[in-house]
PDB file of C-alpha atoms in Angstrom:
ATOM      1  CA  UNK A 239       5.120 -26.024  -7.240  1.00 56.00           C
ATOM      2  CA  UNK A 240       3.109 -26.488  -4.065  1.00 64.00           C
ATOM      3  CA  UNK A 241       5.850 -28.458  -2.320  1.00 70.00           C
ATOM      4  CA  UNK A 242       7.216 -25.125  -1.085  1.00 74.00           C
ATOM      5  CA  UNK A 243       4.207 -24.894   1.226  1.00 74.00           C
ATOM      6  CA  UNK A 244       5.881 -27.433   3.512  1.00 81.00           C
ATOM      7  CA  UNK A 245       8.287 -24.694   4.568  1.00 81.00           C
ATOM      8  CA  UNK A 246       7.077 -22.728   7.582  1.00 83.00           C
ATOM      9  CA  UNK A 247       8.499 -19.414   6.378  1.00 84.00           C
ATOM     10  CA  UNK A 248       6.662 -19.775   3.043  1.00 85.00           C
ATOM     11  CA  UNK A 249       3.390 -20.485   4.839  1.00 87.00           C
ATOM     12  CA  UNK A 250       3.881 -17.320   6.876  1.00 88.00           C
ATOM     13  CA  UNK A 251       4.852 -15.338   3.776  1.00 87.00           C
ATOM     14  CA  UNK A 252       1.722 -16.427   1.905  1.00 90.00           C
ATOM     15  CA  UNK A 253      -0.580 -15.646   4.846  1.00 91.00           C
ATOM     16  CA  UNK A 254       0.954 -12.196   5.220  1.00 90.00           C
ATOM     17  CA  UNK A 255       0.812 -11.743   1.433  1.00 90.00           C
ATOM     18  CA  UNK A 256      -2.920 -12.463   1.343  1.00 92.00           C
ATOM     19  CA  UNK A 257      -3.512  -9.948   4.145  1.00 93.00           C
ATOM     20  CA  UNK A 258      -1.590  -7.094   2.531  1.00 93.00           C
ATOM     21  CA  UNK A 259      -2.980  -7.801  -0.952  1.00 93.00           C
ATOM     22  CA  UNK A 260      -6.455  -7.050   0.455  1.00 94.00           C
ATOM     23  CA  UNK A 261      -5.853  -4.076   2.736  1.00 95.00           C
ATOM     24  CA  UNK A 262      -3.266  -2.183   0.633  1.00 93.00           C
ATOM     25  CA  UNK A 263      -5.614  -1.612  -2.352  1.00 94.00           C
ATOM     26  CA  UNK A 264      -8.504  -0.802   0.004  1.00 94.00           C
ATOM     27  CA  UNK A 265      -6.433   1.976   1.559  1.00 94.00           C
ATOM     28  CA  UNK A 266      -4.889   2.914  -1.785  1.00 93.00           C
ATOM     29  CA  UNK A 267      -8.262   3.378  -3.486  1.00 93.00           C
ATOM     30  CA  UNK A 268      -9.141   6.319  -1.259  1.00 92.00           C
ATOM     31  CA  UNK A 269      -5.571   7.644  -1.351  1.00 89.00           C
ATOM     32  CA  UNK A 270      -5.564   7.815  -5.159  1.00 89.00           C
ATOM     33  CA  UNK A 271      -8.999   9.403  -5.424  1.00 87.00           C
ATOM     34  CA  UNK A 272      -8.047  12.033  -2.850  1.00 82.00           C
ATOM     35  CA  UNK A 273      -4.751  12.724  -4.659  1.00 79.00           C
ATOM     36  CA  UNK A 274      -2.777  11.658  -1.594  1.00 80.00           C
ATOM     37  CA  UNK A 275      -0.728   8.906  -3.245  1.00 78.00           C
ATOM     38  CA  UNK A 276       2.547  10.246  -1.837  1.00 80.00           C
ATOM     39  CA  UNK A 277       1.364   9.979   1.780  1.00 84.00           C
ATOM     40  CA  UNK A 278       2.196   6.269   1.787  1.00 81.00           C
ATOM     41  CA  UNK A 279       5.685   6.928   0.440  1.00 81.00           C
ATOM     42  CA  UNK A 280       6.270   9.615   3.071  1.00 85.00           C
ATOM     43  CA  UNK A 281       5.133   7.430   5.979  1.00 88.00           C
ATOM     44  CA  UNK A 282       7.159   4.456   4.730  1.00 86.00           C
ATOM     45  CA  UNK A 283      10.376   6.417   5.254  1.00 84.00           C
ATOM     46  CA  UNK A 284       9.272   7.224   8.776  1.00 89.00           C
ATOM     47  CA  UNK A 285       8.624   3.490   9.269  1.00 89.00           C
ATOM     48  CA  UNK A 286      12.300   2.866   8.527  1.00 86.00           C
ATOM     49  CA  UNK A 287      13.188   5.233  11.362  1.00 88.00           C
ATOM     50  CA  UNK A 288      10.797   3.269  13.590  1.00 89.00           C
ATOM     51  CA  UNK A 289      12.545   0.014  12.703  1.00 87.00           C
ATOM     52  CA  UNK A 290      15.957   1.468  13.569  1.00 85.00           C
ATOM     53  CA  UNK A 291      14.593   2.882  16.843  1.00 88.00           C
ATOM     54  CA  UNK A 292      13.078  -0.483  17.773  1.00 87.00           C
ATOM     55  CA  UNK A 293      16.478  -2.167  17.433  1.00 83.00           C
ATOM     56  CA  UNK A 294      18.100   0.526  19.565  1.00 84.00           C
ATOM     57  CA  UNK A 295      15.398   0.269  22.241  1.00 83.00           C
ATOM     58  CA  UNK A 296      15.086  -3.517  22.053  1.00 79.00           C
ATOM     59  CA  UNK A 297      11.448  -4.026  21.077  1.00 80.00           C
ATOM     60  CA  UNK A 298       9.566  -5.509  18.087  1.00 81.00           C
ATOM     61  CA  UNK A 299      10.268  -3.779  14.771  1.00 83.00           C
ATOM     62  CA  UNK A 300       6.602  -3.674  13.719  1.00 84.00           C
ATOM     63  CA  UNK A 301       5.661  -2.052  17.027  1.00 87.00           C
ATOM     64  CA  UNK A 302       8.404   0.540  16.537  1.00 88.00           C
ATOM     65  CA  UNK A 303       7.289   1.339  12.994  1.00 89.00           C
ATOM     66  CA  UNK A 304       3.649   1.598  14.117  1.00 89.00           C
ATOM     67  CA  UNK A 305       4.531   4.125  16.825  1.00 91.00           C
ATOM     68  CA  UNK A 306       6.643   6.260  14.508  1.00 92.00           C
ATOM     69  CA  UNK A 307       4.256   6.149  11.538  1.00 91.00           C
ATOM     70  CA  UNK A 308       1.206   6.996  13.659  1.00 91.00           C
ATOM     71  CA  UNK A 309       3.033  10.017  15.126  1.00 91.00           C
ATOM     72  CA  UNK A 310       4.038  11.037  11.586  1.00 90.00           C
ATOM     73  CA  UNK A 311       0.475  10.492  10.320  1.00 86.00           C
ATOM     74  CA  UNK A 312      -0.885  12.801  13.004  1.00 87.00           C
ATOM     75  CA  UNK A 313       1.868  15.270  12.078  1.00 87.00           C
ATOM     76  CA  UNK A 314       0.758  15.254   8.444  1.00 82.00           C
ATOM     77  CA  UNK A 315      -2.831  16.031   9.452  1.00 79.00           C
ATOM     78  CA  UNK A 316      -1.661  18.837  11.725  1.00 81.00           C
ATOM     79  CA  UNK A 317       0.528  20.342   9.002  1.00 79.00           C
ATOM     80  CA  UNK A 318      -2.250  20.023   6.410  1.00 74.00           C
ATOM     81  CA  UNK A 319      -4.355  22.334   8.553  1.00 71.00           C
ATOM     82  CA  UNK A 320      -1.459  24.813   8.820  1.00 72.00           C
ATOM     83  CA  UNK A 321      -0.886  24.785   5.040  1.00 68.00           C
ATOM     84  CA  UNK A 322      -4.458  24.637   3.737  1.00 65.00           C
ATOM     85  CA  UNK A 323      -3.546  26.083   0.344  1.00 62.00           C
ATOM     86  CA  UNK A 324      -0.401  23.949   0.046  1.00 61.00           C
ATOM     87  CA  UNK A 325      -1.416  20.610   1.584  1.00 62.00           C
ATOM     88  CA  UNK A 326       1.333  18.730  -0.278  1.00 71.00           C
ATOM     89  CA  UNK A 327       3.948  20.651   1.728  1.00 79.00           C
ATOM     90  CA  UNK A 328       3.002  18.628   4.830  1.00 78.00           C
ATOM     91  CA  UNK A 329       3.840  15.398   2.990  1.00 80.00           C
ATOM     92  CA  UNK A 330       7.215  16.762   1.845  1.00 81.00           C
ATOM     93  CA  UNK A 331       8.100  17.890   5.377  1.00 83.00           C
ATOM     94  CA  UNK A 332       7.319  14.509   6.957  1.00 85.00           C
ATOM     95  CA  UNK A 333       9.050  12.708   4.073  1.00 82.00           C
ATOM     96  CA  UNK A 334      12.268  14.687   4.524  1.00 86.00           C
ATOM     97  CA  UNK A 335      12.157  14.448   8.308  1.00 88.00           C
ATOM     98  CA  UNK A 336      11.554  10.697   8.122  1.00 86.00           C
ATOM     99  CA  UNK A 337      14.576  10.128   5.885  1.00 86.00           C
ATOM    100  CA  UNK A 338      16.808  12.278   8.075  1.00 90.00           C
ATOM    101  CA  UNK A 339      15.712  10.544  11.272  1.00 88.00           C
ATOM    102  CA  UNK A 340      16.075   7.097   9.688  1.00 85.00           C
ATOM    103  CA  UNK A 341      19.634   7.822   8.550  1.00 84.00           C
ATOM    104  CA  UNK A 342      20.546   9.154  12.002  1.00 88.00           C
ATOM    105  CA  UNK A 343      19.091   6.184  13.890  1.00 85.00           C
ATOM    106  CA  UNK A 344      20.588   3.624  11.479  1.00 80.00           C
ATOM    107  CA  UNK A 345      24.036   5.187  11.978  1.00 82.00           C
ATOM    108  CA  UNK A 346      23.511   4.961  15.747  1.00 82.00           C
ATOM    109  CA  UNK A 347      22.555   1.293  15.411  1.00 70.00           C
ATOM    110  CA  UNK A 348      25.520   0.364  13.203  1.00 67.00           C
ATOM    111  CA  UNK A 349      26.855  -2.080  15.809  1.00 61.00           C
ATOM    112  CA  UNK A 350      23.508  -3.898  15.943  1.00 61.00           C
ATOM    113  CA  UNK A 351      22.747  -6.700  13.469  1.00 62.00           C
ATOM    114  CA  UNK A 352      19.939  -5.328  11.287  1.00 64.00           C
ATOM    115  CA  UNK A 353      18.743  -7.007   8.075  1.00 69.00           C
ATOM    116  CA  UNK A 354      18.440  -3.614   6.393  1.00 72.00           C
ATOM    117  CA  UNK A 355      17.945  -5.018   2.882  1.00 76.00           C
ATOM    118  CA  UNK A 356      15.118  -7.199   4.164  1.00 77.00           C
ATOM    119  CA  UNK A 357      13.317  -4.190   5.611  1.00 79.00           C
ATOM    120  CA  UNK A 358      13.970  -2.008   2.571  1.00 79.00           C
ATOM    121  CA  UNK A 359      12.935  -4.467  -0.145  1.00 80.00           C
ATOM    122  CA  UNK A 360      11.091  -7.247   1.690  1.00 82.00           C
ATOM    123  CA  UNK A 361      12.151 -10.698   2.821  1.00 81.00           C
ATOM    124  CA  UNK A 362      10.400 -14.071   3.020  1.00 75.00           C
ATOM    125  CA  UNK A 363      12.643 -15.722   5.592  1.00 75.00           C
ATOM    126  CA  UNK A 364      12.503 -13.046   8.290  1.00 75.00           C
ATOM    127  CA  UNK A 365       8.725 -13.236   8.880  1.00 82.00           C
ATOM    128  CA  UNK A 366       8.166 -14.944  12.251  1.00 82.00           C
ATOM    129  CA  UNK A 367       5.018 -16.123  14.043  1.00 84.00           C
ATOM    130  CA  UNK A 368       4.797 -12.915  16.090  1.00 85.00           C
ATOM    131  CA  UNK A 369       4.672 -10.939  12.832  1.00 84.00           C
ATOM    132  CA  UNK A 370       1.823 -13.096  11.546  1.00 89.00           C
ATOM    133  CA  UNK A 371      -0.267 -12.649  14.690  1.00 90.00           C
ATOM    134  CA  UNK A 372       0.211  -8.877  14.530  1.00 89.00           C
ATOM    135  CA  UNK A 373      -0.622  -8.831  10.830  1.00 91.00           C
ATOM    136  CA  UNK A 374      -3.816 -10.838  11.299  1.00 92.00           C
ATOM    137  CA  UNK A 375      -5.044  -8.708  14.197  1.00 94.00           C
ATOM    138  CA  UNK A 376      -4.194  -5.375  12.591  1.00 93.00           C
ATOM    139  CA  UNK A 377      -5.292  -6.553   9.139  1.00 93.00           C
ATOM    140  CA  UNK A 378      -8.745  -7.484  10.459  1.00 95.00           C
ATOM    141  CA  UNK A 379      -8.939  -4.137  12.268  1.00 96.00           C
ATOM    142  CA  UNK A 380      -8.047  -2.175   9.110  1.00 95.00           C
ATOM    143  CA  UNK A 381     -10.431  -4.219   6.951  1.00 95.00           C
ATOM    144  CA  UNK A 382     -13.311  -3.769   9.403  1.00 96.00           C
ATOM    145  CA  UNK A 383     -12.590  -0.049   9.814  1.00 95.00           C
ATOM    146  CA  UNK A 384     -12.620   0.568   6.048  1.00 95.00           C
ATOM    147  CA  UNK A 385     -15.913  -1.292   5.643  1.00 94.00           C
ATOM    148  CA  UNK A 386     -17.452   0.595   8.561  1.00 94.00           C
ATOM    149  CA  UNK A 387     -16.388   3.985   7.180  1.00 92.00           C
ATOM    150  CA  UNK A 388     -16.913   3.064   3.519  1.00 91.00           C
ATOM    151  CA  UNK A 389     -19.722   5.554   2.832  1.00 90.00           C
ATOM    152  CA  UNK A 390     -18.026   8.430   4.667  1.00 91.00           C
ATOM    153  CA  UNK A 391     -14.683   7.775   2.943  1.00 90.00           C
ATOM    154  CA  UNK A 392     -16.450   7.558  -0.417  1.00 89.00           C
ATOM    155  CA  UNK A 393     -18.074  10.940   0.228  1.00 87.00           C
ATOM    156  CA  UNK A 394     -14.780  12.512   1.350  1.00 87.00           C
ATOM    157  CA  UNK A 395     -12.928  11.135  -1.681  1.00 83.00           C
ATOM    158  CA  UNK A 396     -15.075  13.143  -4.093  1.00 82.00           C
ATOM    159  CA  UNK A 397     -16.205  16.238  -2.172  1.00 79.00           C
ATOM    160  CA  UNK A 398     -14.750  17.011   1.242  1.00 78.00           C
ATOM    161  CA  UNK A 399     -16.557  20.340   1.623  1.00 79.00           C
ATOM    162  CA  UNK A 400     -19.978  18.834   0.863  1.00 81.00           C
ATOM    163  CA  UNK A 401     -19.223  16.032   3.335  1.00 81.00           C
ATOM    164  CA  UNK A 402     -18.498  18.623   6.023  1.00 84.00           C
ATOM    165  CA  UNK A 403     -21.777  20.435   5.251  1.00 84.00           C
ATOM    166  CA  UNK A 404     -23.611  17.092   5.421  1.00 81.00           C
ATOM    167  CA  UNK A 405     -22.433  16.697   9.022  1.00 84.00           C
ATOM    168  CA  UNK A 406     -19.602  14.196   8.519  1.00 86.00           C
ATOM    169  CA  UNK A 407     -16.748  14.574  11.002  1.00 88.00           C
ATOM    170  CA  UNK A 408     -14.185  15.307   8.278  1.00 85.00           C
ATOM    171  CA  UNK A 409     -11.259  16.061  10.594  1.00 85.00           C
ATOM    172  CA  UNK A 410     -11.851  12.988  12.740  1.00 88.00           C
ATOM    173  CA  UNK A 411     -12.205  10.624   9.788  1.00 90.00           C
ATOM    174  CA  UNK A 412      -9.167  12.124   8.038  1.00 86.00           C
ATOM    175  CA  UNK A 413      -7.050  11.602  11.153  1.00 86.00           C
ATOM    176  CA  UNK A 414      -8.305   8.039  11.668  1.00 91.00           C
ATOM    177  CA  UNK A 415      -7.784   7.194   7.991  1.00 91.00           C
ATOM    178  CA  UNK A 416      -4.210   8.500   8.120  1.00 87.00           C
ATOM    179  CA  UNK A 417      -3.592   6.238  11.127  1.00 89.00           C
ATOM    180  CA  UNK A 418      -4.950   3.304   9.088  1.00 93.00           C
ATOM    181  CA  UNK A 419      -2.397   4.143   6.384  1.00 91.00           C
ATOM    182  CA  UNK A 420       0.348   4.062   9.016  1.00 89.00           C
ATOM    183  CA  UNK A 421      -0.791   0.657  10.291  1.00 92.00           C
ATOM    184  CA  UNK A 422      -1.004  -0.740   6.750  1.00 93.00           C
ATOM    185  CA  UNK A 423       2.563   0.333   5.970  1.00 90.00           C
ATOM    186  CA  UNK A 424       3.855  -1.162   9.211  1.00 88.00           C
ATOM    187  CA  UNK A 425       2.404  -4.619   8.609  1.00 88.00           C
ATOM    188  CA  UNK A 426       3.210  -4.683   4.877  1.00 88.00           C
ATOM    189  CA  UNK A 427       6.892  -3.793   5.087  1.00 85.00           C
ATOM    190  CA  UNK A 428       8.038  -7.333   5.939  1.00 80.00           C
ATOM    191  CA  UNK A 429       6.862  -8.699   2.567  1.00 84.00           C
ATOM    192  CA  UNK A 430       7.040  -5.764   0.138  1.00 85.00           C
ATOM    193  CA  UNK A 431       9.687  -3.650   1.831  1.00 84.00           C
ATOM    194  CA  UNK A 432       9.554  -0.159   3.279  1.00 82.00           C
ATOM    195  CA  UNK A 433      10.682   1.566   0.061  1.00 77.00           C
ATOM    196  CA  UNK A 434       8.124  -0.243  -2.105  1.00 83.00           C
ATOM    197  CA  UNK A 435       5.028  -0.630   0.065  1.00 87.00           C
ATOM    198  CA  UNK A 436       3.382   2.565  -1.222  1.00 87.00           C
ATOM    199  CA  UNK A 437       3.553   1.084  -4.750  1.00 89.00           C
ATOM    200  CA  UNK A 438       1.273  -1.768  -3.681  1.00 90.00           C
ATOM    201  CA  UNK A 439      -1.260   0.821  -2.506  1.00 92.00           C
ATOM    202  CA  UNK A 440      -1.215   2.848  -5.709  1.00 92.00           C
ATOM    203  CA  UNK A 441      -0.365   0.741  -8.785  1.00 93.00           C
ATOM    204  CA  UNK A 442      -3.142  -1.914  -8.506  1.00 95.00           C
ATOM    205  CA  UNK A 443      -5.667   0.905  -8.071  1.00 94.00           C
ATOM    206  CA  UNK A 444      -4.217   2.799 -11.051  1.00 94.00           C
ATOM    207  CA  UNK A 445      -4.506  -0.396 -13.114  1.00 94.00           C
ATOM    208  CA  UNK A 446      -8.118  -1.006 -12.086  1.00 94.00           C
ATOM    209  CA  UNK A 447      -9.079   2.619 -12.842  1.00 93.00           C
ATOM    210  CA  UNK A 448      -7.963   2.083 -16.449  1.00 92.00           C
ATOM    211  CA  UNK A 449     -10.823  -0.393 -16.901  1.00 89.00           C
ATOM    212  CA  UNK A 450     -13.361   2.396 -16.185  1.00 84.00           C
ATOM    213  CA  UNK A 451     -15.738   0.400 -14.030  1.00 87.00           C
ATOM    214  CA  UNK A 452     -17.865   1.502 -11.073  1.00 88.00           C
ATOM    215  CA  UNK A 453     -16.233   2.458  -7.773  1.00 89.00           C
ATOM    216  CA  UNK A 454     -17.053  -0.878  -6.147  1.00 91.00           C
ATOM    217  CA  UNK A 455     -15.873  -2.927  -9.149  1.00 94.00           C
ATOM    218  CA  UNK A 456     -12.685  -0.871  -9.378  1.00 94.00           C
ATOM    219  CA  UNK A 457     -11.959  -1.603  -5.716  1.00 94.00           C
ATOM    220  CA  UNK A 458     -12.525  -5.339  -6.238  1.00 94.00           C
ATOM    221  CA  UNK A 459     -10.355  -5.385  -9.370  1.00 95.00           C
ATOM    222  CA  UNK A 460      -7.542  -3.573  -7.569  1.00 95.00           C
ATOM    223  CA  UNK A 461      -7.593  -6.257  -4.868  1.00 95.00           C
ATOM    224  CA  UNK A 462      -7.517  -8.974  -7.541  1.00 95.00           C
ATOM    225  CA  UNK A 463      -4.520  -7.355  -9.258  1.00 95.00           C
ATOM    226  CA  UNK A 464      -2.707  -6.928  -5.943  1.00 95.00           C
ATOM    227  CA  UNK A 465      -3.467 -10.522  -4.924  1.00 95.00           C
ATOM    228  CA  UNK A 466      -2.076 -11.871  -8.204  1.00 93.00           C
ATOM    229  CA  UNK A 467       1.114  -9.801  -8.019  1.00 94.00           C
ATOM    230  CA  UNK A 468       1.791 -10.573  -4.343  1.00 92.00           C
ATOM    231  CA  UNK A 469       1.190 -14.322  -4.444  1.00 92.00           C
ATOM    232  CA  UNK A 470       2.901 -14.862  -7.785  1.00 92.00           C
ATOM    233  CA  UNK A 471       5.707 -12.542  -6.680  1.00 92.00           C
ATOM    234  CA  UNK A 472       6.274 -14.573  -3.495  1.00 90.00           C
ATOM    235  CA  UNK A 473       6.584 -17.792  -5.505  1.00 90.00           C
ATOM    236  CA  UNK A 474       9.009 -16.197  -7.982  1.00 90.00           C
ATOM    237  CA  UNK A 475      10.998 -14.725  -5.105  1.00 88.00           C
ATOM    238  CA  UNK A 476      11.397 -18.184  -3.572  1.00 87.00           C
ATOM    239  CA  UNK A 477      12.473 -19.957  -6.756  1.00 86.00           C
ATOM    240  CA  UNK A 478      14.849 -17.246  -8.005  1.00 87.00           C
ATOM    241  CA  UNK A 479      16.081 -16.113  -4.562  1.00 83.00           C
ATOM    242  CA  UNK A 480      15.218 -12.464  -5.164  1.00 83.00           C
ATOM    243  CA  UNK A 481      13.745  -9.716  -2.973  1.00 83.00           C
ATOM    244  CA  UNK A 482       9.947 -10.162  -3.068  1.00 87.00           C
ATOM    245  CA  UNK A 483       9.231  -6.426  -3.012  1.00 86.00           C
ATOM    246  CA  UNK A 484      10.894  -5.743  -6.335  1.00 88.00           C
ATOM    247  CA  UNK A 485       9.188  -8.646  -8.102  1.00 91.00           C
ATOM    248  CA  UNK A 486       5.762  -7.736  -6.692  1.00 91.00           C
ATOM    249  CA  UNK A 487       6.062  -4.111  -7.821  1.00 91.00           C
ATOM    250  CA  UNK A 488       7.327  -5.090 -11.290  1.00 93.00           C
ATOM    251  CA  UNK A 489       4.395  -7.493 -11.710  1.00 94.00           C
ATOM    252  CA  UNK A 490       2.046  -4.655 -10.826  1.00 94.00           C
ATOM    253  CA  UNK A 491       3.753  -2.399 -13.377  1.00 94.00           C
ATOM    254  CA  UNK A 492       3.505  -5.171 -15.987  1.00 95.00           C
ATOM    255  CA  UNK A 493      -0.257  -5.468 -15.382  1.00 94.00           C
ATOM    256  CA  UNK A 494      -0.669  -1.704 -15.689  1.00 95.00           C
ATOM    257  CA  UNK A 495       1.289  -1.543 -18.967  1.00 95.00           C
ATOM    258  CA  UNK A 496      -0.639  -4.553 -20.301  1.00 94.00           C
ATOM    259  CA  UNK A 497      -4.025  -2.956 -19.543  1.00 93.00           C
ATOM    260  CA  UNK A 498      -3.001   0.401 -21.042  1.00 92.00           C
ATOM    261  CA  UNK A 499      -1.658  -1.314 -24.186  1.00 93.00           C
ATOM    262  CA  UNK A 500      -4.820  -3.410 -24.499  1.00 89.00           C
ATOM    263  CA  UNK A 501      -7.027  -0.302 -24.200  1.00 87.00           C
ATOM    264  CA  UNK A 502      -4.949   1.630 -26.738  1.00 86.00           C
ATOM    265  CA  UNK A 503      -5.053  -1.188 -29.295  1.00 85.00           C
ATOM    266  CA  UNK A 504      -8.784  -1.684 -28.741  1.00 81.00           C
ATOM    267  CA  UNK A 505      -9.418   2.036 -29.261  1.00 79.00           C
ATOM    268  CA  UNK A 506      -7.360   2.043 -32.477  1.00 79.00           C
ATOM    269  CA  UNK A 507      -9.239  -1.019 -33.725  1.00 75.00           C
ATOM    270  CA  UNK A 508     -12.599   0.663 -33.094  1.00 74.00           C
ATOM    271  CA  UNK A 509     -11.454   3.866 -34.824  1.00 71.00           C
ATOM    272  CA  UNK A 510     -10.272   1.836 -37.826  1.00 74.00           C
ATOM    273  CA  UNK A 511     -13.592  -0.002 -37.911  1.00 70.00           C
ATOM    274  CA  UNK A 512     -15.538   3.282 -37.825  1.00 66.00           C
ATOM    275  CA  UNK A 513     -13.433   4.642 -40.696  1.00 65.00           C
ATOM    276  CA  UNK A 514     -14.215   1.570 -42.815  1.00 65.00           C
ATOM    277  CA  UNK A 515     -17.925   1.884 -42.041  1.00 63.00           C
ATOM    278  CA  UNK A 516     -17.915   5.581 -42.988  1.00 59.00           C
ATOM    279  CA  UNK A 517     -16.443   4.707 -46.423  1.00 54.00           C
TER     280      UNK A 517
END
């Protein structure tokens, strides 16, 4: 099994997989608790537009996606303030605009050789050394930023108004956190794929929440679930020559269904036991 590690592209895929399996659930934990799960999906479509623009302009695809997703992230925050009572409208606007711009730019770049399937659903062979360096640098930045703002983000996740009264710079942290989401999507798309990266932020967290542990334990469990699905998914992708993004997401779904089934059966067993005791 481990003979595949002699291949350079697999080494790069595993390094990038470890990075995204840590930062995606860390970002996703606060997204889920703040009911902003669709933000990642919205920004991922904008990232596709950034990839197409980078090919047209002749610069690195990750850099292009970072620029576009950060602009879109700031746009979401601006629109959220304009639609205070309908905050989800801002996500829908950016989502629709991102798709439209991506389609337009891809049609303009039709004469340029773009591995569109690789960007949409992930690819192991297209990850180069430049990607790894960017992922390591940005991954460390995101990880450090989340740890530094952990208490403030925790406060905001449960009561934004109380956090504002307590003197926390809610607007500033919200904007910075949205930028972190944009960066996470940009560095994760090479492995998971643009259309599936938001799933890696949400599903491991949803699975961990089912276990009803403390906030810190839930965060750790979500990272463990993501790590398992990403690493195992990369190995399966190599041996069966399939898109890694699809396998990784399906493994996450399998874990979620398994946990829910286990909880349901355990609850039924306890109810049956209580009935027997009552008789």
